[in-house]
Structures are given as C-alpha cells and as structure tokens.
Amino acid sequence: MVLFTISQATAHLAPLAMPYVAIVAVAIYMCAWSGGTNLAVFAVISKLTVEPTRASAYGYASMFFWLSSWLGTFLPPYLQIGLGAYMLMIWVFFAIVFLIYHLLLIPDTKKNSSEEIQAYFNGASQSDAVEMSKINTEEPGAPYALM
C-alpha cells in the first residue's frame, strides 16, 4: 500500500515510469503477503483447530485470504478514481472496527490448549475445559486417558 500511495503521489512527475512502479508495487505486495501473513495463518489454524475440523478450516482460510488479496489489489484503482485521497479511509475504518471487535469479543487464549479453546466455544465451563486438558495430557495407560 505504501508503494501504491507513493506511485499515486508522484504520478505527475514521471508519467512513463509509473505503470512499472505500480507493477513492482503489486509484485512486492503479493510476495510479502505470500511469505508472511499467508504462512502465519496456516500455523495459527493448526494450533487452534482439532483434527476433524482442520481440513475445512484450511480450505476456508485459503479461499478467504486469496479472495481478500484479490480484492486488495483489484479495488484500489477504482477507489482512487471515485474517492481520491480518501480511499484509504475505508481500510482505516475496518481496521478500527476489527481492533475493537478483537479487544472486546475475542477471548484470551494464551496458555490454553486447543481442547480448552474448543470447550470454551462449545459452552463448557472453565473447570470442565481444564479437566479435559488434564485428561488428554496424562501418561499413556493412566486411568481415564483418551487413546
């Protein structure tokens, strides 16, 4: 986005070079997204899901992030035409909304296992989730161990 903004701000200075700068900006964005955020999503999904739902979560995450990446590269030129310098206010608005949503509605999952997180979202009490975690981490052959 920074390179896109710079290319739009300096377009009047070098009209012949700006199409190439825009292409390079999109390529850098796609490489950074593919090597950064995209890989982190799969690590987070593997940590937060249980085995039966993991394949579906990977599929939905892939679809959502490729679609959002396509929208992020397709819409800005049209928004620039329609909104001018205010086009990035849409992204600022959504960033603030998602930050508030995260801070107020997403529970703290630090130091919780996948089973505890799943139990929380399924409505189990905290003590039930802790007990389930203890059962799942006992030594093999111990009473009540799930195999």
mmCIF file of C-alpha atoms in Angstrom:
data_model
loop_
_atom_site.group_PDB
_atom_site.id
_atom_site.type_symbol
_atom_site.label_atom_id
_atom_site.label_comp_id
_atom_site.label_asym_id
_atom_site.label_seq_id
_atom_site.Cartn_x
_atom_site.Cartn_y
_atom_site.Cartn_z
ATOM 1 C CA MET A 1 0.000 0.000 0.000
ATOM 2 C CA VAL A 2 2.867 2.374 0.719
ATOM 3 C CA LEU A 3 4.323 1.905 -2.740
ATOM 4 C CA PHE A 4 0.885 2.369 -4.273
ATOM 5 C CA THR A 5 0.438 5.623 -2.362
ATOM 6 C CA ILE A 6 3.890 6.837 -3.386
ATOM 7 C CA SER A 7 3.201 5.943 -7.009
ATOM 8 C CA GLN A 8 -0.072 7.868 -6.924
ATOM 9 C CA ALA A 9 1.534 10.904 -5.269
ATOM 10 C CA THR A 10 4.397 11.093 -7.785
ATOM 11 C CA ALA A 11 2.433 10.158 -10.914
ATOM 12 C CA HIS A 12 2.619 13.696 -12.294
ATOM 13 C CA LEU A 13 6.437 13.680 -12.062
ATOM 14 C CA ALA A 14 7.164 10.645 -14.182
ATOM 15 C CA PRO A 15 4.118 9.520 -16.179
ATOM 16 C CA LEU A 16 6.056 6.967 -18.229
ATOM 17 C CA ALA A 17 7.612 5.203 -15.236
ATOM 18 C CA MET A 18 4.530 4.903 -13.008
ATOM 19 C CA PRO A 19 2.976 1.868 -14.712
ATOM 20 C CA TYR A 20 6.176 -0.054 -13.991
ATOM 21 C CA VAL A 21 6.283 1.196 -10.408
ATOM 22 C CA ALA A 22 2.684 0.038 -9.938
ATOM 23 C CA ILE A 23 3.519 -3.414 -11.301
ATOM 24 C CA VAL A 24 6.537 -3.678 -8.979
ATOM 25 C CA ALA A 25 4.390 -2.494 -6.041
ATOM 26 C CA VAL A 26 1.803 -5.198 -6.690
ATOM 27 C CA ALA A 27 4.529 -7.838 -7.038
ATOM 28 C CA ILE A 28 6.143 -6.779 -3.753
ATOM 29 C CA TYR A 29 2.759 -6.819 -2.027
ATOM 30 C CA MET A 30 1.946 -10.323 -3.286
ATOM 31 C CA CYS A 31 5.381 -11.667 -2.299
ATOM 32 C CA ALA A 32 5.162 -10.128 1.162
ATOM 33 C CA TRP A 33 1.642 -11.454 1.668
ATOM 34 C CA SER A 34 2.500 -14.943 0.444
ATOM 35 C CA GLY A 35 5.634 -15.170 2.558
ATOM 36 C CA GLY A 36 4.288 -13.510 5.683
ATOM 37 C CA THR A 37 0.605 -13.393 6.514
ATOM 38 C CA ASN A 38 -0.344 -16.389 4.420
ATOM 39 C CA LEU A 39 2.115 -18.710 6.176
ATOM 40 C CA ALA A 40 1.222 -17.388 9.623
ATOM 41 C CA VAL A 41 -2.463 -18.147 9.044
ATOM 42 C CA PHE A 42 -1.763 -21.826 8.496
ATOM 43 C CA ALA A 43 0.332 -22.028 11.664
ATOM 44 C CA VAL A 44 -2.426 -20.382 13.682
ATOM 45 C CA ILE A 45 -5.118 -22.620 12.185
ATOM 46 C CA SER A 46 -3.151 -25.760 13.014
ATOM 47 C CA LYS A 47 -2.789 -24.583 16.610
ATOM 48 C CA LEU A 48 -6.413 -23.526 17.145
ATOM 49 C CA THR A 49 -8.273 -26.359 15.449
ATOM 50 C CA VAL A 50 -8.725 -30.004 16.262
ATOM 51 C CA GLU A 51 -8.048 -32.729 13.714
ATOM 52 C CA PRO A 52 -11.617 -33.302 12.425
ATOM 53 C CA THR A 53 -12.122 -29.622 11.521
ATOM 54 C CA ARG A 54 -8.610 -28.767 10.365
ATOM 55 C CA ALA A 55 -9.075 -29.575 6.663
ATOM 56 C CA SER A 56 -12.226 -27.445 6.433
ATOM 57 C CA ALA A 57 -10.532 -24.590 8.273
ATOM 58 C CA TYR A 58 -7.597 -24.699 5.842
ATOM 59 C CA GLY A 59 -9.955 -24.615 2.879
ATOM 60 C CA TYR A 60 -11.996 -21.688 4.146
ATOM 61 C CA ALA A 61 -8.883 -19.774 5.204
ATOM 62 C CA SER A 62 -7.280 -20.255 1.786
ATOM 63 C CA MET A 63 -10.411 -19.129 0.000
ATOM 64 C CA PHE A 64 -10.898 -16.110 2.278
ATOM 65 C CA PHE A 65 -7.307 -14.898 2.100
ATOM 66 C CA TRP A 66 -6.925 -15.309 -1.664
ATOM 67 C CA LEU A 67 -10.242 -13.529 -2.184
ATOM 68 C CA SER A 68 -9.238 -10.700 0.155
ATOM 69 C CA SER A 69 -5.863 -10.451 -1.561
ATOM 70 C CA TRP A 70 -7.557 -10.212 -4.945
ATOM 71 C CA LEU A 71 -9.928 -7.524 -3.652
ATOM 72 C CA GLY A 72 -6.989 -5.666 -2.117
ATOM 73 C CA THR A 73 -5.239 -5.481 -5.468
ATOM 74 C CA PHE A 74 -8.294 -5.020 -7.720
ATOM 75 C CA LEU A 75 -10.293 -2.324 -5.911
ATOM 76 C CA PRO A 76 -7.737 0.448 -5.126
ATOM 77 C CA PRO A 77 -7.505 1.905 -8.645
ATOM 78 C CA TYR A 78 -11.299 2.235 -8.849
ATOM 79 C CA LEU A 79 -11.491 3.646 -5.326
ATOM 80 C CA GLN A 80 -8.776 6.145 -6.272
ATOM 81 C CA ILE A 81 -10.919 7.356 -9.147
ATOM 82 C CA GLY A 82 -14.036 7.649 -7.001
ATOM 83 C CA LEU A 83 -12.705 8.774 -3.623
ATOM 84 C CA GLY A 84 -9.346 10.318 -4.412
ATOM 85 C CA ALA A 85 -7.154 10.858 -1.381
ATOM 86 C CA TYR A 86 -9.822 9.461 0.972
ATOM 87 C CA MET A 87 -9.739 5.932 -0.450
ATOM 88 C CA LEU A 88 -7.641 4.532 2.389
ATOM 89 C CA MET A 89 -10.202 5.700 4.951
ATOM 90 C CA ILE A 90 -12.181 2.527 4.161
ATOM 91 C CA TRP A 91 -9.246 0.391 5.344
ATOM 92 C CA VAL A 92 -8.735 2.623 8.393
ATOM 93 C CA PHE A 93 -12.410 2.231 9.323
ATOM 94 C CA PHE A 94 -12.315 -1.565 9.056
ATOM 95 C CA ALA A 95 -9.023 -1.749 10.958
ATOM 96 C CA ILE A 96 -10.555 0.192 13.841
ATOM 97 C CA VAL A 97 -13.742 -1.912 13.795
ATOM 98 C CA PHE A 98 -11.785 -5.179 13.839
ATOM 99 C CA LEU A 99 -9.489 -3.900 16.592
ATOM 100 C CA ILE A 100 -12.496 -3.059 18.774
ATOM 101 C CA TYR A 101 -14.077 -6.432 17.946
ATOM 102 C CA HIS A 102 -10.871 -8.237 18.878
ATOM 103 C CA LEU A 103 -10.364 -6.359 22.127
ATOM 104 C CA LEU A 104 -13.966 -6.704 23.315
ATOM 105 C CA LEU A 105 -15.277 -10.005 21.967
ATOM 106 C CA ILE A 106 -12.406 -12.426 21.341
ATOM 107 C CA PRO A 107 -11.451 -14.344 24.490
ATOM 108 C CA ASP A 108 -7.865 -14.561 25.711
ATOM 109 C CA THR A 109 -6.444 -17.914 24.610
ATOM 110 C CA LYS A 110 -2.925 -17.501 25.951
ATOM 111 C CA LYS A 111 -1.647 -20.671 27.662
ATOM 112 C CA ASN A 112 -4.803 -22.616 26.701
ATOM 113 C CA SER A 113 -4.767 -25.838 24.764
ATOM 114 C CA SER A 114 -6.842 -26.457 21.638
ATOM 115 C CA GLU A 115 -9.211 -28.612 23.679
ATOM 116 C CA GLU A 116 -9.786 -25.819 26.218
ATOM 117 C CA ILE A 117 -10.484 -23.316 23.461
ATOM 118 C CA GLN A 118 -12.916 -25.714 21.749
ATOM 119 C CA ALA A 119 -14.649 -26.389 25.070
ATOM 120 C CA TYR A 120 -14.976 -22.645 25.677
ATOM 121 C CA PHE A 121 -16.669 -22.083 22.318
ATOM 122 C CA ASN A 122 -18.889 -25.128 22.870
ATOM 123 C CA GLY A 123 -20.147 -23.604 26.132
ATOM 124 C CA ALA A 124 -18.337 -25.790 28.681
ATOM 125 C CA SER A 125 -17.276 -24.174 31.937
ATOM 126 C CA GLN A 126 -13.628 -23.322 32.575
ATOM 127 C CA SER A 127 -13.256 -26.150 35.118
ATOM 128 C CA ASP A 128 -14.594 -28.692 32.599
ATOM 129 C CA ALA A 129 -12.107 -27.468 29.995
ATOM 130 C CA VAL A 130 -9.191 -27.674 32.443
ATOM 131 C CA GLU A 131 -10.242 -31.202 33.466
ATOM 132 C CA MET A 132 -10.440 -32.240 29.805
ATOM 133 C CA SER A 133 -6.964 -30.840 29.213
ATOM 134 C CA LYS A 134 -5.567 -32.771 32.180
ATOM 135 C CA ILE A 135 -7.137 -35.994 30.962
ATOM 136 C CA ASN A 136 -5.710 -35.534 27.474
ATOM 137 C CA THR A 137 -2.170 -34.864 28.721
ATOM 138 C CA GLU A 138 -1.825 -37.762 31.202
ATOM 139 C CA GLU A 139 0.654 -40.537 30.607
ATOM 140 C CA PRO A 140 -0.489 -43.372 28.338
ATOM 141 C CA GLY A 141 -2.055 -46.142 30.354
ATOM 142 C CA ALA A 142 -3.137 -43.798 33.124
ATOM 143 C CA PRO A 143 -6.757 -44.038 34.179
ATOM 144 C CA TYR A 144 -9.184 -42.055 32.021
ATOM 145 C CA ALA A 145 -6.565 -41.347 29.342
ATOM 146 C CA LEU A 146 -8.073 -40.882 25.920
ATOM 147 C CA MET A 147 -6.405 -43.025 23.287
#
